[in-house]
């Protein structure tokens, strides 16, 4: 009897490529445009691709650019591996929605919880941008995928795909909530009550010796 094949698992490159494909499908942007206008300039800035272009002819530069586009197309088609050094820069040029989902999945693959560092206001270093509006959008996405909760219970009769979608939306919102809590504390020094209470609890830092 033939052994069952192992299910394909996500890799860092597959997560990035899938998010890029979803972005291209949602926006109608072409792979060529993505490579030319987003990816290649960012890779050049980061020093990850370099043709040694000082003093070269325009035709040489165009040919080099076309080779870069074809390489990106082959990566997207899974015909050639996505270079590990490209992954962070590649994610950085995706629109925020797709960039954040990539970051969440890559963190999860390392056993980590994705919580972005706060974005500081350019005018006042001690201030941080509020992102309640983003949390509101994420809550709307939770409600839009809340069908499994409509009968008041979760059980084995719930549609597994619908439950997975709800779990994913809840997890995304949780990441934004954690970030906003950090935003407030870093800008104002005010922490949630539970943190202050736990910090002063006699149980804080207590380690019981093994029996």
Coordinates of N, CA and C in Angstrom, one line a residue:
X1 N 0.8 -1.2 0.0 CA 0.0 0.0 0.0 C 0.9 1.2 0.0
X2 N 0.6 2.2 -0.9 CA 1.4 3.4 -1.0 C 1.2 4.3 0.2
X3 N 2.3 4.8 0.7 CA 2.2 5.7 1.9 C 1.7 7.0 1.4
X4 N 0.9 7.6 2.3 CA 0.3 8.9 2.1 C 1.4 9.9 2.0
X5 N 1.3 10.8 1.0 CA 2.3 11.9 0.9 C 2.1 12.9 2.0
X6 N 3.2 13.5 2.4 CA 3.1 14.5 3.5 C 2.5 15.8 2.9
X7 N 1.6 16.4 3.7 CA 1.0 17.7 3.2 C 2.1 18.7 3.1
X8 N 1.9 19.5 2.0 CA 2.9 20.6 1.8 C 2.7 21.7 2.9
X9 N 3.8 22.1 3.4 CA 3.8 23.1 4.5 C 4.3 24.5 4.0
X10 N 3.8 25.5 4.7 CA 4.3 26.8 4.3 C 5.8 27.0 4.5
X11 N 6.4 27.7 3.7 CA 7.8 28.2 3.9 C 7.8 29.7 3.8
X12 N 8.9 30.3 4.2 CA 8.9 31.8 4.2 C 8.7 32.3 2.7
X13 N 9.3 31.6 1.8 CA 9.2 32.1 0.4 C 7.7 31.8 -0.1
X14 N 7.1 30.7 0.2 CA 5.7 30.5 -0.2 C 4.8 31.5 0.3
X15 N 5.0 31.9 1.6 CA 4.1 32.9 2.2 C 4.2 34.2 1.5
X16 N 5.5 34.6 1.2 CA 5.7 35.9 0.5 C 5.1 35.9 -0.9
X17 N 5.4 34.8 -1.6 CA 4.9 34.7 -3.0 C 3.4 34.6 -3.1
X18 N 2.8 33.9 -2.1 CA 1.3 33.8 -2.1 C 0.7 35.2 -1.8
X19 N 1.2 35.9 -0.9 CA 0.7 37.2 -0.6 C 0.9 38.2 -1.8
X20 N 2.0 38.0 -2.5 CA 2.2 38.9 -3.7 C 1.2 38.5 -4.7
X21 N 1.0 37.3 -4.9 CA 0.0 36.9 -5.9 C -1.4 37.4 -5.6
X22 N -1.8 37.3 -4.3 CA -3.1 37.8 -3.9 C -3.1 39.4 -4.1
X23 N -2.0 40.1 -3.8 CA -2.0 41.5 -4.0 C -2.2 41.8 -5.5
X24 N -1.5 41.1 -6.4 CA -1.6 41.4 -7.8 C -3.0 41.1 -8.3
X25 N -3.6 40.0 -7.8 CA -5.0 39.7 -8.2 C -5.9 40.8 -7.7
X26 N -5.7 41.3 -6.5 CA -6.6 42.3 -6.0 C -6.5 43.6 -6.6
X27 N -5.3 44.0 -7.0 CA -5.0 45.3 -7.6 C -5.0 45.4 -9.1
X28 N -4.8 44.2 -9.7 CA -4.7 44.2 -11.2 C -3.3 44.6 -11.7
X29 N -2.4 44.8 -10.7 CA -1.0 45.1 -11.1 C -0.3 43.9 -11.7
X30 N 0.6 44.1 -12.7 CA 1.3 43.0 -13.3 C 2.6 42.7 -12.6
X31 N 3.1 41.5 -12.8 CA 4.3 41.1 -12.2 C 5.4 42.0 -12.7
X32 N 5.4 42.3 -14.0 CA 6.4 43.2 -14.6 C 6.4 44.6 -13.9
X33 N 5.2 45.1 -13.7 CA 5.1 46.5 -13.0 C 5.6 46.4 -11.6
X34 N 5.2 45.3 -10.9 CA 5.6 45.1 -9.5 C 7.1 45.1 -9.4
X35 N 7.7 44.3 -10.3 CA 9.2 44.1 -10.3 C 9.9 45.4 -10.6
X36 N 9.4 46.1 -11.6 CA 10.1 47.3 -12.1 C 9.9 48.5 -11.2
X37 N 8.7 48.7 -10.7 CA 8.4 49.9 -9.9 C 8.6 49.8 -8.4
X38 N 8.5 48.5 -7.9 CA 8.6 48.3 -6.5 C 9.8 47.5 -6.1
X39 N 9.9 46.3 -6.6 CA 10.9 45.4 -6.1 C 12.3 45.8 -6.4
X40 N 12.6 46.0 -7.7 CA 14.0 46.2 -8.1 C 14.6 47.5 -7.5
X41 N 13.8 48.6 -7.5 CA 14.4 49.8 -6.8 C 14.7 49.6 -5.4
X42 N 13.8 48.8 -4.7 CA 14.1 48.5 -3.3 C 15.3 47.7 -3.1
X43 N 15.4 46.6 -3.9 CA 16.6 45.8 -3.8 C 17.9 46.5 -4.2
X44 N 17.8 47.5 -5.1 CA 19.0 48.3 -5.4 C 19.4 49.1 -4.2
X45 N 18.4 49.8 -3.6 CA 18.6 50.6 -2.4 C 19.3 49.9 -1.3
X46 N 18.9 48.6 -1.1 CA 19.4 47.8 0.0 C 20.7 47.1 -0.4
X47 N 21.2 47.3 -1.6 CA 22.4 46.7 -2.1 C 22.3 45.3 -2.3
X48 N 21.1 44.7 -2.6 CA 20.9 43.3 -2.8 C 21.1 42.9 -4.3
X49 N 20.9 43.9 -5.2 CA 21.3 43.6 -6.6 C 22.1 44.8 -7.0
X50 N 23.1 44.6 -7.9 CA 23.9 45.7 -8.3 C 24.6 45.3 -9.6
X51 N 24.4 46.0 -10.6 CA 25.0 45.7 -11.9 C 26.3 46.4 -12.1
X52 N 26.7 47.2 -11.1 CA 27.9 48.0 -11.3 C 27.6 49.0 -12.5
X53 N 26.5 49.8 -12.3 CA 26.0 50.6 -13.4 C 26.8 51.8 -13.7
X54 N 27.8 52.1 -12.9 CA 28.5 53.4 -13.2 C 29.2 53.4 -14.6
X55 N 28.7 54.3 -15.4 CA 29.3 54.5 -16.7 C 28.8 53.5 -17.8
X56 N 27.8 52.7 -17.5 CA 27.3 51.7 -18.5 C 26.4 52.4 -19.5
X57 N 26.2 51.8 -20.6 CA 25.3 52.4 -21.6 C 23.8 52.1 -21.2
X58 N 22.9 52.9 -21.8 CA 21.5 52.8 -21.5 C 21.0 51.4 -21.9
X59 N 21.4 51.0 -23.0 CA 21.0 49.7 -23.5 C 21.4 48.5 -22.6
X60 N 22.6 48.6 -22.0 CA 23.1 47.6 -21.1 C 22.2 47.6 -19.8
X61 N 21.8 48.8 -19.4 CA 21.0 49.0 -18.2 C 19.6 48.4 -18.4
X62 N 19.0 48.6 -19.6 CA 17.7 48.1 -19.9 C 17.8 46.6 -20.0
X63 N 18.8 46.0 -20.6 CA 18.9 44.6 -20.6 C 19.0 44.0 -19.2
X64 N 19.8 44.6 -18.4 CA 20.0 44.2 -17.0 C 18.7 44.2 -16.3
X65 N 17.9 45.3 -16.5 CA 16.6 45.5 -15.8 C 15.7 44.4 -16.3
X66 N 15.7 44.1 -17.5 CA 14.8 43.1 -18.1 C 15.1 41.7 -17.5
X67 N 16.4 41.5 -17.2 CA 16.8 40.2 -16.6 C 16.3 40.1 -15.2
X68 N 16.4 41.3 -14.5 CA 15.8 41.3 -13.1 C 14.3 41.0 -13.1
X69 N 13.6 41.6 -14.1 CA 12.2 41.4 -14.2 C 11.9 39.9 -14.4
X70 N 12.6 39.3 -15.3 CA 12.4 37.8 -15.6 C 12.7 37.0 -14.4
X71 N 13.8 37.4 -13.7 CA 14.1 36.6 -12.5 C 13.0 36.7 -11.5
X72 N 12.4 37.9 -11.3 CA 11.2 38.0 -10.4 C 10.1 37.2 -10.9
X73 N 9.8 37.2 -12.2 CA 8.7 36.4 -12.7 C 9.0 34.9 -12.5
X74 N 10.2 34.4 -12.6 CA 10.5 33.0 -12.3 C 10.3 32.7 -10.9
X75 N 10.7 33.6 -10.0 CA 10.5 33.4 -8.6 C 9.0 33.3 -8.3
X76 N 8.2 34.2 -8.9 CA 6.7 34.1 -8.7 C 6.1 32.8 -9.2
X77 N 6.7 32.3 -10.3 CA 6.2 31.0 -10.8 C 6.8 29.8 -10.2
X78 N 7.6 30.0 -9.1 CA 8.2 28.9 -8.4 C 9.2 28.1 -9.2
X79 N 9.7 28.8 -10.3 CA 10.7 28.1 -11.2 C 12.1 28.3 -10.6
X80 N 12.3 29.3 -9.8 CA 13.6 29.5 -9.2 C 13.4 30.0 -7.7
X81 N 14.3 29.6 -6.8 CA 14.1 29.9 -5.4 C 14.1 31.5 -5.1
X82 N 13.3 31.9 -4.2 CA 13.4 33.3 -3.7 C 14.6 33.4 -2.8
X83 N 15.6 34.3 -3.1 CA 16.8 34.4 -2.3 C 16.4 34.8 -0.9
X84 N 17.0 34.2 0.1 CA 16.6 34.5 1.5 C 16.9 36.0 1.8
X85 N 17.9 36.6 1.3 CA 18.2 38.0 1.5 C 17.2 38.9 1.0
X86 N 16.4 38.5 0.0 CA 15.4 39.3 -0.6 C 14.1 39.4 0.3
X87 N 13.9 38.4 1.1 CA 12.5 38.3 1.7 C 12.0 39.5 2.5
X88 N 12.8 40.1 3.4 CA 12.4 41.3 4.1 C 12.1 42.5 3.2
X89 N 13.0 42.7 2.2 CA 12.8 43.8 1.3 C 11.6 43.6 0.4
X90 N 11.4 42.3 0.0 CA 10.2 42.0 -0.8 C 9.0 42.3 0.0
X91 N 8.9 41.9 1.2 CA 7.7 42.2 2.1 C 7.5 43.7 2.2
X92 N 8.6 44.4 2.3 CA 8.5 45.8 2.6 C 7.8 46.6 1.5
X93 N 7.8 46.1 0.2 CA 7.3 46.8 -0.9 C 5.8 46.4 -1.1
X94 N 5.3 45.5 -0.4 CA 3.9 45.1 -0.5 C 3.0 46.1 0.2
X95 N 1.8 46.3 -0.3 CA 0.9 47.2 0.4 C 0.7 46.7 1.9
X96 N 0.3 47.6 2.8 CA 0.3 47.3 4.2 C -0.5 46.1 4.6
X97 N -1.7 46.0 4.0 CA -2.5 44.8 4.3 C -1.8 43.5 4.1
X98 N -1.2 43.4 2.9 CA -0.5 42.1 2.6 C 0.8 42.0 3.3
X99 N 1.5 43.1 3.5 CA 2.8 43.1 4.3 C 2.5 42.6 5.7
X100 N 1.5 43.1 6.4 CA 1.2 42.7 7.7 C 0.9 41.2 7.9
X101 N 0.1 40.7 6.9 CA -0.3 39.3 6.9 C 1.0 38.4 6.8
X102 N 1.9 38.9 5.9 CA 3.2 38.2 5.7 C 3.9 38.1 7.1
X103 N 4.0 39.3 7.7 CA 4.8 39.4 8.9 C 4.2 38.5 10.0
X104 N 2.9 38.5 10.1 CA 2.2 37.6 11.1 C 2.5 36.2 10.9
X105 N 2.5 35.7 9.6 CA 2.7 34.3 9.3 C 4.2 34.0 9.5
X106 N 5.1 34.9 9.1 CA 6.5 34.6 9.3 C 6.9 34.5 10.8
X107 N 6.2 35.4 11.6 CA 6.4 35.3 13.1 C 5.9 34.0 13.6
X108 N 4.7 33.6 13.2 CA 4.1 32.3 13.7 C 5.0 31.1 13.3
X109 N 5.6 31.2 12.1 CA 6.5 30.1 11.7 C 7.7 29.9 12.6
X110 N 8.1 31.0 13.3 CA 9.2 31.0 14.3 C 8.7 30.8 15.7
X111 N 7.4 30.6 15.9 CA 6.8 30.4 17.2 C 6.7 31.7 18.0
X112 N 6.6 32.8 17.3 CA 6.5 34.1 17.9 C 5.2 34.8 17.6
X113 N 4.8 35.7 18.5 CA 3.6 36.5 18.3 C 4.0 37.8 17.6
X114 N 3.3 38.1 16.5 CA 3.7 39.4 15.8 C 3.1 40.6 16.5
X115 N 4.0 41.4 17.0 CA 3.5 42.7 17.5 C 4.5 43.8 17.0
X116 N 4.0 44.7 16.1 CA 4.9 45.7 15.5 C 5.3 46.7 16.5
X117 N 6.5 47.3 16.4 CA 6.9 48.4 17.2 C 6.1 49.6 16.8
X118 N 5.8 50.6 17.7 CA 5.0 51.7 17.4 C 5.7 52.6 16.4
X119 N 4.9 53.3 15.6 CA 5.3 54.3 14.7 C 5.3 55.7 15.4
X120 N 6.5 56.4 15.4 CA 6.6 57.6 16.1 C 6.2 58.8 15.2
X121 N 5.5 59.8 15.7 CA 5.2 61.0 15.0 C 6.5 61.8 14.7
X122 N 6.6 62.3 13.5 CA 7.8 63.0 13.1 C 8.0 64.3 13.8
X123 N 6.8 64.9 14.3 CA 6.9 66.2 14.9 C 7.3 66.2 16.4
X124 N 6.7 65.2 17.1 CA 7.1 65.1 18.5 C 7.5 63.7 18.8
X125 N 8.7 63.5 19.2 CA 9.3 62.2 19.4 C 8.5 61.4 20.5
X126 N 8.0 62.2 21.5 CA 7.3 61.6 22.6 C 5.9 61.2 22.3
X127 N 5.4 61.4 21.0 CA 4.0 61.0 20.7 C 4.1 59.9 19.7
X128 N 3.0 59.1 19.7 CA 2.8 57.9 18.9 C 1.5 58.0 18.2
X129 N 1.4 57.6 16.9 CA 0.2 57.7 16.2 C -0.9 56.7 16.8
X130 N -2.1 57.1 17.0 CA -3.2 56.3 17.4 C -3.7 55.5 16.2
X131 N -4.0 54.2 16.5 CA -4.5 53.4 15.4 C -5.8 52.7 15.7
X132 N -6.6 53.4 16.5 CA -7.9 52.9 16.8 C -8.8 52.6 15.5
X133 N -8.6 53.5 14.5 CA -9.3 53.3 13.2 C -9.0 52.0 12.6
X134 N -7.7 51.6 12.7 CA -7.3 50.3 12.1 C -8.0 49.1 12.9
X135 N -8.0 49.3 14.2 CA -8.6 48.3 15.1 C -10.1 48.1 14.7
X136 N -10.7 49.3 14.5 CA -12.2 49.3 14.1 C -12.4 48.5 12.8
X137 N -11.5 48.7 11.9 CA -11.6 47.9 10.6 C -11.4 46.4 10.9
X138 N -10.4 46.1 11.7 CA -10.2 44.7 12.0 C -11.4 44.1 12.7
X139 N -12.0 44.8 13.6 CA -13.2 44.3 14.3 C -14.3 44.1 13.3
X140 N -14.5 45.0 12.3 CA -15.5 44.8 11.3 C -15.2 43.5 10.5
X141 N -13.9 43.1 10.3 CA -13.6 41.9 9.6 C -13.9 40.7 10.4
X142 N -13.7 40.8 11.8 CA -14.1 39.7 12.7 C -15.6 39.5 12.6
X143 N -16.4 40.6 12.6 CA -17.9 40.5 12.6 C -18.3 39.8 11.2
X144 N -17.6 40.2 10.2 CA -18.0 39.7 8.8 C -17.7 38.2 8.7
X145 N -16.8 37.7 9.5 CA -16.5 36.2 9.5 C -17.0 35.5 10.7
X146 N -18.0 36.1 11.4 CA -18.5 35.5 12.7 C -19.6 34.5 12.6
X147 N -19.9 34.0 11.4 CA -21.0 33.1 11.2 C -21.0 31.9 12.2
X148 N -19.8 31.3 12.5 CA -19.8 30.1 13.4 C -20.3 30.5 14.8
X149 N -20.3 31.8 15.2 CA -20.7 32.2 16.5 C -22.2 32.6 16.6
X150 N -22.9 32.6 15.4 CA -24.2 33.1 15.4 C -25.2 32.3 16.2
X151 N -25.0 31.0 16.4 CA -25.9 30.2 17.2 C -25.6 30.2 18.6
X152 N -24.5 30.9 19.0 CA -24.1 31.1 20.4 C -23.1 30.0 20.9
X153 N -22.7 29.1 20.0 CA -21.9 28.0 20.4 C -20.8 27.7 19.3
X154 N -19.7 27.1 19.7 CA -18.7 26.6 18.8 C -18.7 25.1 19.1
X155 N -18.9 24.3 18.0 CA -18.8 22.8 18.2 C -18.4 22.2 16.9
X156 N -18.4 20.8 16.9 CA -18.0 20.1 15.7 C -18.9 20.2 14.5
X157 N -20.0 20.8 14.7 CA -20.9 21.0 13.5 C -20.6 22.3 12.7
X158 N -19.7 23.2 13.3 CA -19.4 24.4 12.6 C -18.5 24.1 11.3
X159 N -18.7 24.9 10.3 CA -17.9 24.7 9.1 C -16.4 25.1 9.4
X160 N -15.6 24.1 9.2 CA -14.2 24.3 9.6 C -13.5 25.4 8.9
X161 N -13.8 25.6 7.6 CA -13.2 26.7 6.9 C -13.6 28.1 7.5
X162 N -14.9 28.2 7.8 CA -15.5 29.4 8.4 C -14.8 29.6 9.8
X163 N -14.6 28.6 10.6 CA -14.0 28.7 11.9 C -12.6 29.2 11.7
X164 N -11.9 28.6 10.8 CA -10.5 29.0 10.5 C -10.4 30.5 10.1
X165 N -11.3 30.9 9.3 CA -11.3 32.3 8.9 C -11.6 33.2 10.1
X166 N -12.5 32.8 10.9 CA -12.8 33.6 12.1 C -11.6 33.7 13.1
X167 N -10.9 32.5 13.3 CA -9.7 32.5 14.1 C -8.6 33.4 13.6
X168 N -8.5 33.4 12.2 CA -7.4 34.2 11.6 C -7.7 35.7 11.8
X169 N -9.0 36.1 11.6 CA -9.4 37.5 11.8 C -9.2 37.9 13.3
X170 N -9.6 37.1 14.2 CA -9.4 37.4 15.6 C -7.9 37.5 16.0
X171 N -7.1 36.6 15.4 CA -5.6 36.7 15.7 C -5.0 38.0 15.2
X172 N -5.5 38.4 14.0 CA -5.0 39.7 13.4 C -5.4 40.8 14.3
X173 N -6.7 40.9 14.8 CA -7.1 42.0 15.6 C -6.3 42.0 16.9
X174 N -6.0 40.8 17.4 CA -5.3 40.7 18.7 C -3.9 41.4 18.5
X175 N -3.3 41.1 17.4 CA -1.9 41.7 17.2 C -2.0 43.3 17.2
X176 N -3.1 43.8 16.6 CA -3.2 45.3 16.5 C -3.6 45.8 17.9
X177 N -4.4 45.1 18.7 CA -4.7 45.5 20.0 C -3.5 45.6 20.9
X178 N -2.6 44.5 20.8 CA -1.4 44.5 21.6 C -0.5 45.7 21.2
X179 N -0.5 46.0 19.9 CA 0.4 47.1 19.5 C -0.2 48.4 20.0
X180 N -1.5 48.6 20.0 CA -2.1 49.9 20.5 C -1.8 50.0 22.0
X181 N -1.9 49.0 22.8 CA -1.6 49.0 24.2 C -0.1 49.5 24.4
X182 N 0.8 49.0 23.5 CA 2.2 49.4 23.6 C 2.3 50.8 23.2
X183 N 1.6 51.3 22.1 CA 1.6 52.6 21.7 C 1.3 53.6 22.9
X184 N 0.2 53.3 23.6 CA -0.2 54.2 24.6 C 0.8 54.2 25.8
X185 N 1.3 53.1 26.1 CA 2.3 53.0 27.3 C 3.6 53.7 26.9
X186 N 4.1 53.5 25.7 CA 5.3 54.1 25.3 C 5.3 55.6 25.2
X187 N 4.1 56.1 24.8 CA 3.9 57.6 24.6 C 3.5 58.3 25.9
X188 N 2.8 57.6 26.8 CA 2.3 58.3 28.0 C 2.8 57.7 29.3
X189 N 3.4 56.5 29.3 CA 3.8 55.9 30.5 C 2.7 55.2 31.3
X190 N 1.5 55.3 30.7 CA 0.3 54.7 31.4 C 0.1 53.3 30.9
X191 N 0.2 52.3 31.9 CA 0.0 50.9 31.5 C -1.4 50.5 32.0
X192 N -1.9 49.4 31.5 CA -3.2 48.9 31.9 C -3.2 48.5 33.4
X193 N -4.4 48.6 34.1 CA -4.5 48.3 35.5 C -3.9 46.9 35.8
X194 N -4.3 45.9 35.0 CA -3.9 44.5 35.3 C -2.3 44.4 35.4
X195 N -1.6 45.2 34.5 CA -0.2 45.2 34.5 C 0.4 45.8 35.8
X196 N -0.2 46.9 36.2 CA 0.3 47.5 37.5 C 0.0 46.6 38.7
X197 N -1.2 46.0 38.7 CA -1.6 45.2 39.8 C -0.7 43.9 39.9
X198 N -0.4 43.3 38.7 CA 0.4 42.1 38.7 C 1.8 42.4 39.1
X199 N 2.3 43.6 38.7 CA 3.7 44.0 39.0 C 4.0 44.2 40.5
X200 N 2.9 44.6 41.2 CA 3.0 44.8 42.6 C 2.5 43.6 43.5
X201 N 2.1 42.5 42.8 CA 1.6 41.4 43.5 C 2.7 40.7 44.2
X202 N 2.4 40.1 45.4 CA 3.5 39.4 46.1 C 3.8 38.1 45.4
X203 N 3.0 37.7 44.4 CA 3.3 36.5 43.7 C 4.2 36.8 42.5
X204 N 4.4 38.1 42.2 CA 5.3 38.4 41.1 C 6.7 38.0 41.4
X205 N 7.3 37.3 40.4 CA 8.7 36.8 40.6 C 8.9 35.7 41.5
X206 N 7.8 35.1 42.1 CA 7.9 34.0 43.0 C 8.1 32.7 42.2
X207 N 9.2 32.0 42.5 CA 9.4 30.7 41.9 C 9.4 29.6 43.0
X208 N 8.6 28.6 42.8 CA 8.5 27.6 43.8 C 9.6 26.5 43.5
X209 N 10.2 26.1 44.6 CA 11.2 25.0 44.5 C 10.5 23.7 44.1
X210 N 11.2 22.9 43.3 CA 10.5 21.6 42.9 C 10.4 20.7 44.1
X211 N 9.3 19.9 44.2 CA 9.1 19.1 45.3 C 10.1 17.9 45.4

